[in-house]
Coordinates of C-alpha atoms and ligand atoms in Angstrom, one line a residue:
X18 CA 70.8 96.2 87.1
X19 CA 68.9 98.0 84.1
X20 CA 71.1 98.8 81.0
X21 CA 69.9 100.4 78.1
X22 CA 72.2 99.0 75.5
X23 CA 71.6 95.0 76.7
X24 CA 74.2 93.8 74.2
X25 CA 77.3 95.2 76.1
X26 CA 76.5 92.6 78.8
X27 CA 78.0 89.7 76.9
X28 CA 79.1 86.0 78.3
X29 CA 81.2 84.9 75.7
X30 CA 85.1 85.5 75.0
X31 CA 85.8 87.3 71.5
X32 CA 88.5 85.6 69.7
X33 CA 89.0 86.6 65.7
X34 CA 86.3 88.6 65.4
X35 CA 83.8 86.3 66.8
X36 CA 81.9 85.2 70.0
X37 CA 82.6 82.0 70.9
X38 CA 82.5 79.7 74.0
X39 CA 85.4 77.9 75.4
X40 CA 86.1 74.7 74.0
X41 CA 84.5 72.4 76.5
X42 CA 81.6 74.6 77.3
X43 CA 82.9 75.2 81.2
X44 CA 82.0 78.0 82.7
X45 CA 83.2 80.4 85.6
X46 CA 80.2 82.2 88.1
X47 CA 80.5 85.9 88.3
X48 CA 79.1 86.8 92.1
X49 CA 77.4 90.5 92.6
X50 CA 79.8 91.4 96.0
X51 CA 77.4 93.2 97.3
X52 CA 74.2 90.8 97.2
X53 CA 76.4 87.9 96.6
X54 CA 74.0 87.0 93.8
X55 CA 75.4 84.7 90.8
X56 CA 75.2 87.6 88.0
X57 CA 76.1 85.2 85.3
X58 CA 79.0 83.1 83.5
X59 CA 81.5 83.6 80.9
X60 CA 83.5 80.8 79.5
X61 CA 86.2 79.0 81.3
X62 CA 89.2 79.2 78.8
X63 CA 92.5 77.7 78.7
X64 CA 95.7 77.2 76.4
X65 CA 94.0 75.8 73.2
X66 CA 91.8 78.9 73.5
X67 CA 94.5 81.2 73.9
X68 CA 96.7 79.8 71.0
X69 CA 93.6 80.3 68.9
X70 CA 93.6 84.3 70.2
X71 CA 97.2 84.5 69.8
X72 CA 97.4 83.1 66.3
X73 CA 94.3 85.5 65.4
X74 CA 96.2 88.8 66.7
X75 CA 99.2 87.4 64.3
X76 CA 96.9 87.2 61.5
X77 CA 95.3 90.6 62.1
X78 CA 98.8 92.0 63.2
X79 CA 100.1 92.8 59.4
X80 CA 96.9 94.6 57.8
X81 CA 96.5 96.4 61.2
X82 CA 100.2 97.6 61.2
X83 CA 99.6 98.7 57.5
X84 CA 97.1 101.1 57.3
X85 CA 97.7 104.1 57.9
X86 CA 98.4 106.1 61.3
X87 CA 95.3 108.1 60.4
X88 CA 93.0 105.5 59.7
X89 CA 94.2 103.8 63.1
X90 CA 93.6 107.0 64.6
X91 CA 89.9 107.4 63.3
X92 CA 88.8 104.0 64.4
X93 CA 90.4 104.4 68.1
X94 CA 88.7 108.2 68.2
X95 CA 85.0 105.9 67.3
X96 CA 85.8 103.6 69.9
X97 CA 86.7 106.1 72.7
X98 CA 83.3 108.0 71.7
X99 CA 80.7 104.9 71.9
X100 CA 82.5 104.5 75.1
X101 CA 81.5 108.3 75.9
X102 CA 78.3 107.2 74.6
X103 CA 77.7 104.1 76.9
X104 CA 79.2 105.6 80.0
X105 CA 76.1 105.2 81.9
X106 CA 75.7 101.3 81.2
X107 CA 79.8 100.7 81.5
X108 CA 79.3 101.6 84.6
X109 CA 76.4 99.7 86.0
X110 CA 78.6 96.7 84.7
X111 CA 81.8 97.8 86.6
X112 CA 79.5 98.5 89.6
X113 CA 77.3 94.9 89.8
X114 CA 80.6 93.0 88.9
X115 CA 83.2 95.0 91.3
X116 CA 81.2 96.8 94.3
X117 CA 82.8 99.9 93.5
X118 CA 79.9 102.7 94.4
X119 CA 78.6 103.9 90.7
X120 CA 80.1 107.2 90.8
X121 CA 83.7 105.7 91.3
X122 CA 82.7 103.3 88.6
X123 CA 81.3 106.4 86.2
X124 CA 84.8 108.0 87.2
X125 CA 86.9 104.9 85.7
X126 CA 84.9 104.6 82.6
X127 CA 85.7 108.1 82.0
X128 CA 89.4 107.9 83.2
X129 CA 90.0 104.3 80.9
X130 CA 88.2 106.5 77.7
X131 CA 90.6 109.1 78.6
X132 CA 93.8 107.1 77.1
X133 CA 91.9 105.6 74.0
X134 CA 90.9 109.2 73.2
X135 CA 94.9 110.4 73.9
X136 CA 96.5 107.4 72.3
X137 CA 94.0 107.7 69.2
X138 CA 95.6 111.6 68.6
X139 CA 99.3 110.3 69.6
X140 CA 99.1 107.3 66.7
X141 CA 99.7 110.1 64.1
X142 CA 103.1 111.2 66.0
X143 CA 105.0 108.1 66.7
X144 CA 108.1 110.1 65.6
X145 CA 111.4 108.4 64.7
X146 CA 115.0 110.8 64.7
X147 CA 117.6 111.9 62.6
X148 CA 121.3 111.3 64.2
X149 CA 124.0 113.4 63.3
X150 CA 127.0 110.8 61.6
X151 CA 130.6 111.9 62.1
X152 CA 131.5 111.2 58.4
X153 CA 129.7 113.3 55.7
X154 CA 127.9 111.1 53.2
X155 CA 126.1 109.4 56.1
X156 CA 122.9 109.4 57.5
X157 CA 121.3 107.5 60.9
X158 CA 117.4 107.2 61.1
X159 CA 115.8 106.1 63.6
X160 CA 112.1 104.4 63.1
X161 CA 109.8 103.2 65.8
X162 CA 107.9 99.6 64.6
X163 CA 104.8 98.3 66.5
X164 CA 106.5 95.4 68.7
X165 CA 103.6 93.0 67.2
X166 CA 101.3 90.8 69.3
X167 CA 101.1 92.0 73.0
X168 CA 99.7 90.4 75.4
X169 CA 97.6 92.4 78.6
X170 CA 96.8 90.8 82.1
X171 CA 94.4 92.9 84.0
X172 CA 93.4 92.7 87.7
X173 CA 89.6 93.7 89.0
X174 CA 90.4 96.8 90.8
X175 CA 90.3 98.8 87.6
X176 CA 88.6 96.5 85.2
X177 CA 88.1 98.9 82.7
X178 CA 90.9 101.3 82.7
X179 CA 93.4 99.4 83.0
X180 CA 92.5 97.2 79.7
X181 CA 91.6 100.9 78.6
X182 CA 95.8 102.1 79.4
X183 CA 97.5 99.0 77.9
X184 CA 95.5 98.7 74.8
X185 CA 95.4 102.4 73.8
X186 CA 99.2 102.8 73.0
X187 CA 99.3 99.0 71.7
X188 CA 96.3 99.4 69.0
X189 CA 97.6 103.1 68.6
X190 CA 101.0 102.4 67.6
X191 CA 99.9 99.2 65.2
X192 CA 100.2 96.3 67.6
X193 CA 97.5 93.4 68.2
X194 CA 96.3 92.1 71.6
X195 CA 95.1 89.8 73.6
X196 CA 93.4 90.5 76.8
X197 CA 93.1 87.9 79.8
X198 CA 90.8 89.9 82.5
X199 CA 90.4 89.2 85.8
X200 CA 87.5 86.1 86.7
X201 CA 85.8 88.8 89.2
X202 CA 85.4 91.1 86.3
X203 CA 85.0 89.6 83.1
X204 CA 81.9 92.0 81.8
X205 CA 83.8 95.8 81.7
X206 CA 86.5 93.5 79.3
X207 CA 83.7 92.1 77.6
X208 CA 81.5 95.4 77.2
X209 CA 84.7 97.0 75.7
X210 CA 84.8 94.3 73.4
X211 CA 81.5 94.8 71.8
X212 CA 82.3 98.6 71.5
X213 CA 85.7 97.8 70.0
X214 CA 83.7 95.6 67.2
X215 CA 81.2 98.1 66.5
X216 CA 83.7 100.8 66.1
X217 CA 85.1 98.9 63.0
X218 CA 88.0 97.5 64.7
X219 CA 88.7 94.9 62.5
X220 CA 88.9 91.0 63.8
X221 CA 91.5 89.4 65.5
X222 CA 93.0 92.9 66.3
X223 CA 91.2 92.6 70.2
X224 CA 90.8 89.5 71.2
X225 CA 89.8 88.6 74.9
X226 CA 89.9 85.3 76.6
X227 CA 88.6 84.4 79.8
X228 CA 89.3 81.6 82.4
X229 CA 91.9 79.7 83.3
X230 CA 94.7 82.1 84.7
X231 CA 97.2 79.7 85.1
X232 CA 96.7 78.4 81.5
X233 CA 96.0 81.7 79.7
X234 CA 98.6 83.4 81.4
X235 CA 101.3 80.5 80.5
X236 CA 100.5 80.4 77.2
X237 CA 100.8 84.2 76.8
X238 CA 104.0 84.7 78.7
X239 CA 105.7 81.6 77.4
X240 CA 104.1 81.8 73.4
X241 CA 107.0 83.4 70.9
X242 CA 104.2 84.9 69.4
X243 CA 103.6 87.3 71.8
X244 CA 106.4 89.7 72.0
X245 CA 105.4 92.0 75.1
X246 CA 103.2 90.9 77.6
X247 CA 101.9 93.9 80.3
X248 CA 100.7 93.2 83.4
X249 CA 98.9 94.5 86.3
X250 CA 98.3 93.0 89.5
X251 CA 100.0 91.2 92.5
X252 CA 103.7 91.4 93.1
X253 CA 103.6 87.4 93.6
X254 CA 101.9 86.6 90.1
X255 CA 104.3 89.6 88.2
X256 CA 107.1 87.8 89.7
X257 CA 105.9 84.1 88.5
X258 CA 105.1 85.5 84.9
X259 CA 108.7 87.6 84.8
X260 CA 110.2 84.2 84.7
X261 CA 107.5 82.9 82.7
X262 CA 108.3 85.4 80.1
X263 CA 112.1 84.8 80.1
X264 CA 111.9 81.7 78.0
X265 CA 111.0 83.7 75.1
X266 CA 112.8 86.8 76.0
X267 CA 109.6 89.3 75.9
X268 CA 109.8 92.8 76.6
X269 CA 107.2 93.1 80.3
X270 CA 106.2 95.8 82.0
X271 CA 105.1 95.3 85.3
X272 CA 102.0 97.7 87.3
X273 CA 102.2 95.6 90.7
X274 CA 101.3 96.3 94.3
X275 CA 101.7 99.5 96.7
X276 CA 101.8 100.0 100.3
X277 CA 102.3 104.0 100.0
X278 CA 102.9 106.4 102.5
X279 CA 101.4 109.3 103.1
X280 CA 103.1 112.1 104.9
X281 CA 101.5 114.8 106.9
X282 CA 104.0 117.4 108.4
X283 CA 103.2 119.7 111.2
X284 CA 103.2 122.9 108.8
X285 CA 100.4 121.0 106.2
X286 CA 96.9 122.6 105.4
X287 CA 95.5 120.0 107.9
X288 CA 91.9 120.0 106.2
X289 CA 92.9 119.7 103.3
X290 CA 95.6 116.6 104.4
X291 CA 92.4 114.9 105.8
X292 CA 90.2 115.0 102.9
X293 CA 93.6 113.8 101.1
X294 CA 93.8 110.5 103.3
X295 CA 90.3 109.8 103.1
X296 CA 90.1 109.8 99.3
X297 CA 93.7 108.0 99.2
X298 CA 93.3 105.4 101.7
X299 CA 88.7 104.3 101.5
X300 CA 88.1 104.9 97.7
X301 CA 87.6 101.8 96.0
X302 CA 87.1 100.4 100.1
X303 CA 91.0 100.4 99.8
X304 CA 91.5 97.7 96.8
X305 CA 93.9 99.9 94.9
X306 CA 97.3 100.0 94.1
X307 CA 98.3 103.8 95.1
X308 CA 96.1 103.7 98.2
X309 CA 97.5 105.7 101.1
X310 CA 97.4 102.8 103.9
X311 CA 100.5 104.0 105.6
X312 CA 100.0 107.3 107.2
X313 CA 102.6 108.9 108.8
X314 CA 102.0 112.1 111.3
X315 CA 104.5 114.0 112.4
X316 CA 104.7 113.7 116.5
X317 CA 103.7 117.5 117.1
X318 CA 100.4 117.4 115.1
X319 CA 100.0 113.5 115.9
X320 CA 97.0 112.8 118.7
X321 CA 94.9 116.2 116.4
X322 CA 95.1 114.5 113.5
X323 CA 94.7 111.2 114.4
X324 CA 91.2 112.4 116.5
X325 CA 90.1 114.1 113.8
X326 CA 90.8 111.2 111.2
X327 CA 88.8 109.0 113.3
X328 CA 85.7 111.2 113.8
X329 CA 85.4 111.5 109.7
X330 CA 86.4 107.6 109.3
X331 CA 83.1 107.7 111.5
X332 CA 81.0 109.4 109.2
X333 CA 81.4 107.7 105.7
X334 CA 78.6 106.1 104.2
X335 CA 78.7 102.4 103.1
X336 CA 76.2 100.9 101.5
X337 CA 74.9 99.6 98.0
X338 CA 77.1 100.6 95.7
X339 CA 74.5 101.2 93.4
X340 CA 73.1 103.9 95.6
X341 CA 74.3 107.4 94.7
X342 CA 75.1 108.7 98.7
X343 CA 76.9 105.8 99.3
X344 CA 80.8 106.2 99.4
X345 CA 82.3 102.5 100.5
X346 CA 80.9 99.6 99.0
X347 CA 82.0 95.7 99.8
X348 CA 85.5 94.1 98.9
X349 CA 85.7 92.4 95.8
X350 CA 85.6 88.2 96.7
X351 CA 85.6 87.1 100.3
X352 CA 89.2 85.9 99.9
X353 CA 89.6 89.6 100.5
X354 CA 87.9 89.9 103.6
X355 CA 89.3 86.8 104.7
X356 CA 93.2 88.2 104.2
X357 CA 92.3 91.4 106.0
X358 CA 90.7 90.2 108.5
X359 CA 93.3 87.9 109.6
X360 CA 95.9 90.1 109.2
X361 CA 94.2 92.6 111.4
X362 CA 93.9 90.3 114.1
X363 CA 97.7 89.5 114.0
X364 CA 98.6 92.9 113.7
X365 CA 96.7 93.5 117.0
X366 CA 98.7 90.7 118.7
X367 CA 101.6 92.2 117.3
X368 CA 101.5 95.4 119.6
X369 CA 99.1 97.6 117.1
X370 CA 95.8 99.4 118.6
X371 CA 92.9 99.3 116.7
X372 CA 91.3 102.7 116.5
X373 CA 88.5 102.2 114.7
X374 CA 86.8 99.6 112.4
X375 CA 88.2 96.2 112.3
X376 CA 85.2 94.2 111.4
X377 CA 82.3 93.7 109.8
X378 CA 79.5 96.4 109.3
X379 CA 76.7 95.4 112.2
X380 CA 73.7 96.7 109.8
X381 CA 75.0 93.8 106.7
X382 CA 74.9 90.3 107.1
X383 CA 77.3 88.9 108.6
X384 CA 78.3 86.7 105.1
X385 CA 78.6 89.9 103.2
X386 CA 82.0 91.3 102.3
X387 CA 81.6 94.4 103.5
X388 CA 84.4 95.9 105.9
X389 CA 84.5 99.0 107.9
X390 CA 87.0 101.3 107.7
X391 CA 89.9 100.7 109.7
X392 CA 92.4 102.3 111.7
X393 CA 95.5 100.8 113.1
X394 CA 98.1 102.6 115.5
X395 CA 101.4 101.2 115.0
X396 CA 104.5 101.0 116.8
X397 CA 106.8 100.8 114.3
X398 CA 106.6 98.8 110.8
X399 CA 107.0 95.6 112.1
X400 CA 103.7 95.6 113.0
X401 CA 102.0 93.3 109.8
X402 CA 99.8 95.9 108.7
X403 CA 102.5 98.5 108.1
X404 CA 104.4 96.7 105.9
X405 CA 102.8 93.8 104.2
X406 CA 99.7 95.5 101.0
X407 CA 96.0 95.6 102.8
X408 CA 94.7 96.3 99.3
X409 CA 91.3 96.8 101.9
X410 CA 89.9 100.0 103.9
X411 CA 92.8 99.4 106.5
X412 CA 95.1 102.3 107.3
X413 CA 97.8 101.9 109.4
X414 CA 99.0 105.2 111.2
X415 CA 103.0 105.7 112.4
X416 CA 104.8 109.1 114.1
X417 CA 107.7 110.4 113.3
X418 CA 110.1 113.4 114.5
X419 CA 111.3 115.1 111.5
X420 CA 111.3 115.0 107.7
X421 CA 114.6 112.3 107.7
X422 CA 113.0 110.1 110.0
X423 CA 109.7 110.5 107.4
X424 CA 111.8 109.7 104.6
X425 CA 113.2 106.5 106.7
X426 CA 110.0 105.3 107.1
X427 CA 108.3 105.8 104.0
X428 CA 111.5 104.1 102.4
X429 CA 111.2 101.0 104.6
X430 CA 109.1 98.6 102.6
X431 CA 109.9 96.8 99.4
X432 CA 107.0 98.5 97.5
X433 CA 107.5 102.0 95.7
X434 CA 104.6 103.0 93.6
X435 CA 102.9 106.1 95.1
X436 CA 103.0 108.1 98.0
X437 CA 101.6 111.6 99.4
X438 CA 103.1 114.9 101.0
X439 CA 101.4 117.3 102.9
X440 CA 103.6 120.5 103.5
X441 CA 103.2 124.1 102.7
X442 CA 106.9 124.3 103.0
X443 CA 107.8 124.2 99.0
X444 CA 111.5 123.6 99.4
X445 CA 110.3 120.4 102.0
X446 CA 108.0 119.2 99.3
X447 CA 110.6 119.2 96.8
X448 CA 113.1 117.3 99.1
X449 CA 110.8 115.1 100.0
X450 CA 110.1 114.2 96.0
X451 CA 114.0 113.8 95.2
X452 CA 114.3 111.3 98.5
X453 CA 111.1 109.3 98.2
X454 CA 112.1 106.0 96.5
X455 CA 108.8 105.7 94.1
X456 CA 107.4 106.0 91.0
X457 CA 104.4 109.0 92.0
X458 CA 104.5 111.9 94.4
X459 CA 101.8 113.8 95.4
X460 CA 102.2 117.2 97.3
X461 CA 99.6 118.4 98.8
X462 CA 97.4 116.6 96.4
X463 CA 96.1 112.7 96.5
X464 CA 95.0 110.4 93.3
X465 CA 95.4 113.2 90.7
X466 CA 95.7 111.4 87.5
X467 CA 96.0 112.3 83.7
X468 CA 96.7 109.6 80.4
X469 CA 99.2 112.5 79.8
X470 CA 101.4 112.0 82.8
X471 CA 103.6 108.7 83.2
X472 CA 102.0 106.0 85.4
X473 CA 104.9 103.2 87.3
X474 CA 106.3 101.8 90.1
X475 CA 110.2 101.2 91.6
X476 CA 111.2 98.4 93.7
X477 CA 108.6 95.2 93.6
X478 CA 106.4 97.7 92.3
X479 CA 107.3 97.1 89.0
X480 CA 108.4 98.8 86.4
X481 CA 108.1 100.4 82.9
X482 CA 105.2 103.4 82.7
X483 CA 102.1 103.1 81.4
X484 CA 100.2 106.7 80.6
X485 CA 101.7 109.7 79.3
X486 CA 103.2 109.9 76.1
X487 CA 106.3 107.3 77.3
X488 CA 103.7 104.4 76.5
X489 CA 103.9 104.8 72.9
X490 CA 107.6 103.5 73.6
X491 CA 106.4 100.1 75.5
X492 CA 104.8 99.1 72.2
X493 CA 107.7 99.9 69.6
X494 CA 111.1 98.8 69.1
X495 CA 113.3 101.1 67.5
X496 CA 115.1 100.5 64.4
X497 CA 118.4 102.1 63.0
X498 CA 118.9 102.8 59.5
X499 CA 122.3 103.8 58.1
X500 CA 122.4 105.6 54.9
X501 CA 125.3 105.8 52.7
X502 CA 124.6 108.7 50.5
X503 CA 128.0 108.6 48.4
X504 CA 127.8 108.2 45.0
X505 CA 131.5 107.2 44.8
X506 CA 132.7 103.5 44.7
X507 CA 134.1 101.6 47.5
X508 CA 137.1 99.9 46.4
X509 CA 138.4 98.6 49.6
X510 CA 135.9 96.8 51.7
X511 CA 137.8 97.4 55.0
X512 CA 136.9 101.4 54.6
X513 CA 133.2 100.3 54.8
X514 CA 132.2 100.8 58.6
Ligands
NAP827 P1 96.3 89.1 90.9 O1 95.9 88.0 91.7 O2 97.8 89.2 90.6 O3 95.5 89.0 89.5 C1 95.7 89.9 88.5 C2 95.4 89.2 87.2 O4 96.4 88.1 87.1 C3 94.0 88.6 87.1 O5 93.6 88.7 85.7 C4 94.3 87.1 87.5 O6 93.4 86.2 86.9 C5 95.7 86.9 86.8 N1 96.4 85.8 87.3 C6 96.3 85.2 88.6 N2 97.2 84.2 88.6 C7 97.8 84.1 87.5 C8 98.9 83.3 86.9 N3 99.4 82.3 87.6 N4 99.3 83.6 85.7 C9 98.8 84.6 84.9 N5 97.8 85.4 85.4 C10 97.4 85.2 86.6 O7 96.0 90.5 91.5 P2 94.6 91.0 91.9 O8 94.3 90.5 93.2 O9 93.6 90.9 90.8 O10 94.9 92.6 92.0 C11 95.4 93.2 93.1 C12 96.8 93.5 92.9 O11 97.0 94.3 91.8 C13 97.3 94.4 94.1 O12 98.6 93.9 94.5 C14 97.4 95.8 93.5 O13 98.3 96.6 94.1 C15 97.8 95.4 92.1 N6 97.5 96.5 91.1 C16 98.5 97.3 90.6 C17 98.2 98.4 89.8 C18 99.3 99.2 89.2 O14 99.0 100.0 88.3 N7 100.5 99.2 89.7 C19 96.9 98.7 89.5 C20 95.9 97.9 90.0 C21 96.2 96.8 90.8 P3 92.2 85.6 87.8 O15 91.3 86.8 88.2 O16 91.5 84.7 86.8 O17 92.8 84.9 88.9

């Protein structure tokens, strides 16, 4: 990998303002998933680290929260540009670190810049209200206060963007963070980091620790410092830190996993549904959280679509990531690989029919993690792969009779962050919306995405939104203020309220 700007590929964490190693000089290997070369090492932190980052975003927290919405405002716009301005490299880092191919990786740099750049403009309108008060001579304010030190777990889907959408509203509104990025991924956090300090982004206002999840992540759900901790990743580790987090009563928000349907009925532009499923279900080979893996055909259109699925499965190129044509890359560690592959296997046992895929690539090594894309007829969702999260290039495909027995089987899972539509029936598509139970609907669309438009999850998909202009809200706490405007002396105290 050649980068221009070399000093974005950093190996240290960045805790009050400087670059430091962890405290006994351990160290965790960061793998290449494609080559499964060692690409370096960033510092193996734990609590005494994190304690130091925490008690350097309280420090910062006060002048930060002080200046002015403006000046906040102008420093986040710098910061979103020399991200703009790095693109290229950002996303040779994303690529060698995660697999994704580099135009999927160019995509996410732009995507995560996207909600610095919205959040910088939306710092100057954290509005409060005026409340109308029964009796005369009052008045009720309301202001909205930064919460104070937040605290931001990321996964290594996304490794930039979604450090990118928790930290935009947090720094916007006047909060400090910490950051604790996934081990796979450490460099996009990192590379941020140095963009972040040259910007002028004063110390201790970013700091990011690496290491030790267990240890970083109980010292920053479980520290009274921190007084909101966001997450995204697994629904098993959002659960563990939800209870973490109730010891000091912090205000969470929760981006966990998916397992989203997506609905093709008999009356859909049927092109256009199959370009839909192939961007939902094999970009980013599968490891995201809105990926389409549970496709559902209705029974009339069922053995077409189903062919014609395949025969484009067929044709999609993976390769090196780094390579422009390619459009699949590897998974992220081998534990990935490992998962799917078992759960393939028992999901075959189970009574599902493997259509296509369900192994590894002949052309790669057979230690690499690549995986080809993968169909699965099931049954019914019993079948493991229809109801338990892939997060791989495995989609498992169900029929159904009519749009109740859709809405049935979309519902039957405990996950509810995204799912699809395909009709051209409008008054379908809106039914459809109002009856699916999660937190994104897409009609006759797949993946569309804007840092204007609110981002969450139902069920044990979590909850709280990220995006859209509802963020600024995760990172305040609202205030009332009542005003007694009378000049005139209160002589008995019990006519105060
Ligand atoms: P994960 O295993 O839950 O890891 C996510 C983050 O949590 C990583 O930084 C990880 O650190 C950390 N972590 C692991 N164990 C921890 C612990 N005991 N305490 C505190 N932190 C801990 O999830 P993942 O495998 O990286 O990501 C895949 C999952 O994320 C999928 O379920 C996917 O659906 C979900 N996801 C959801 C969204 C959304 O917006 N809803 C977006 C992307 C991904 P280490 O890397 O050091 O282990």
């Amino acid at each position: 990998m050649k980068i221009k700007n070399i000093k974005l590929f950093k190996e240290k964490c960045y805790i009050d303002g400087n670059w430091i190693d962890s405290n006994d000089k351990k160290t965790i290997d960061v793998n290449n998933p494609s080559s499964l070369e060692i690409i370096g090492n960033v510092p193996k932190c734990g609590t005494d680290e994190t304690k130091l980052a925490i008690e350097a975003a309280n420090k910062a927290l006060s002048d930060w929260k002080s200046k002015t919405a403006k000046e906040r405002s102008t420093l986040l716009r710098y910061w979103f540009e020399l991200i703009m301005l790095n693109q290229e490299d950002l996303a040779k880092i994303m690529t060698i670190e995660q697999g994704k191919p580099i135009n999927e990786s160019r995509g996410e740099i732009v995507y995560g810049a996207s909600f610095i750049e919205l959040y910088a403009e939306e710092a100057k309108r954290v509005y409060g209200e005026t409340i109308p008060d029964p009796l005369p001579d009052r008045r009720i304010v309301v202001i909205k206060q930064p919460i104070g030190v937040v605290a931001a777990i990321t996964p290594w889907n996304f490794p930039s963007s979604m450090i990118a959408r928790k930290a935009g509203p947090a720094l916007a509104v006047g909060c400090t963070i910490v950051i604790k990025p996934a081990s796979q991924t450490p460099y996009s956090a990192l590379a941020l980091g140095v963009l972040a300090e040259e910007a002028g982004i004063p110390k201790g206002v970013i700091n990011i620790v690496t290491g030790s999840a267990k240890e970083i992540g109980l010292e920053l759900s479980t520290n009274p410092i921190v007084k909101k901790l966001s997450f995204t990743g697994s629904t098993e580790i959002g659960k563990i830190l939800l209870a973490q987090s109730a010891s000091t009563v912090k205000k969470v928000s929760m981006e966990l996993g998916g397992h989203a349907p997506f609905i093709i009925f008999e009356d859909a532009n049927i092109d256009n549904a199959i370009n839909g499923i192939l961007l939902s279900i094999f970009s980013a080979s599968g490891q995201s959280c809105v990926a389409g893996s549970r496709l559902l055909i209705q029974d009339s259109i069922y053995d077409e679509v189903l062919q014609r699925v395949t025969k484009r499965v067929a044709e999609i190129r993976i390769g090196d990531p780094f390579d422009d044509d390619s459009q699949m890359g590897p998974l992220a560690t081998r534990a990935q690989v490992e998962n799917i592959e078992s759960s393939v296997a028992k999901s075959i046992e189970m009574g599902g029919r493997l259509v296509c895929g369900g192994r590894r690539p002949p052309q790669f090594d057979n230690e690499s993690l690549y995986y080809e894309p993968t169909i699965i007829e099931c049954p019914d969702m019993s079948i493991e792969v229809a109801h338990k999260e892939m997060f791989g290039p495995v989609v498992s495909v169900l029929k159904f009779r009519d749009e109740q027995e859709a809405i049935e089987i979309a519902n039957d899972t405990v996950y509810g962050l995204a799912s699809g539509v395909f009709t051209t029936d409008i008054g379908r598509g809106i039914r459809m919306s109002q009856a699916i139970r999660a937190g994104i609907v897409w009609i006759n669309t797949y993946r569309a995405v804007s840092p204007m438009a609110p981002f969450g999850g139902f069920k044990d998909s979590g909850h709280g939104r990220e995006s859209g202009l509802e963020a600024v809200n995760d990172y305040t706490r609202e205030k009332t203020v009542w005003i007694n405007t009378s000049v005139e002396p209160i002589d008995d105290p019990f006519r105060m309220q």
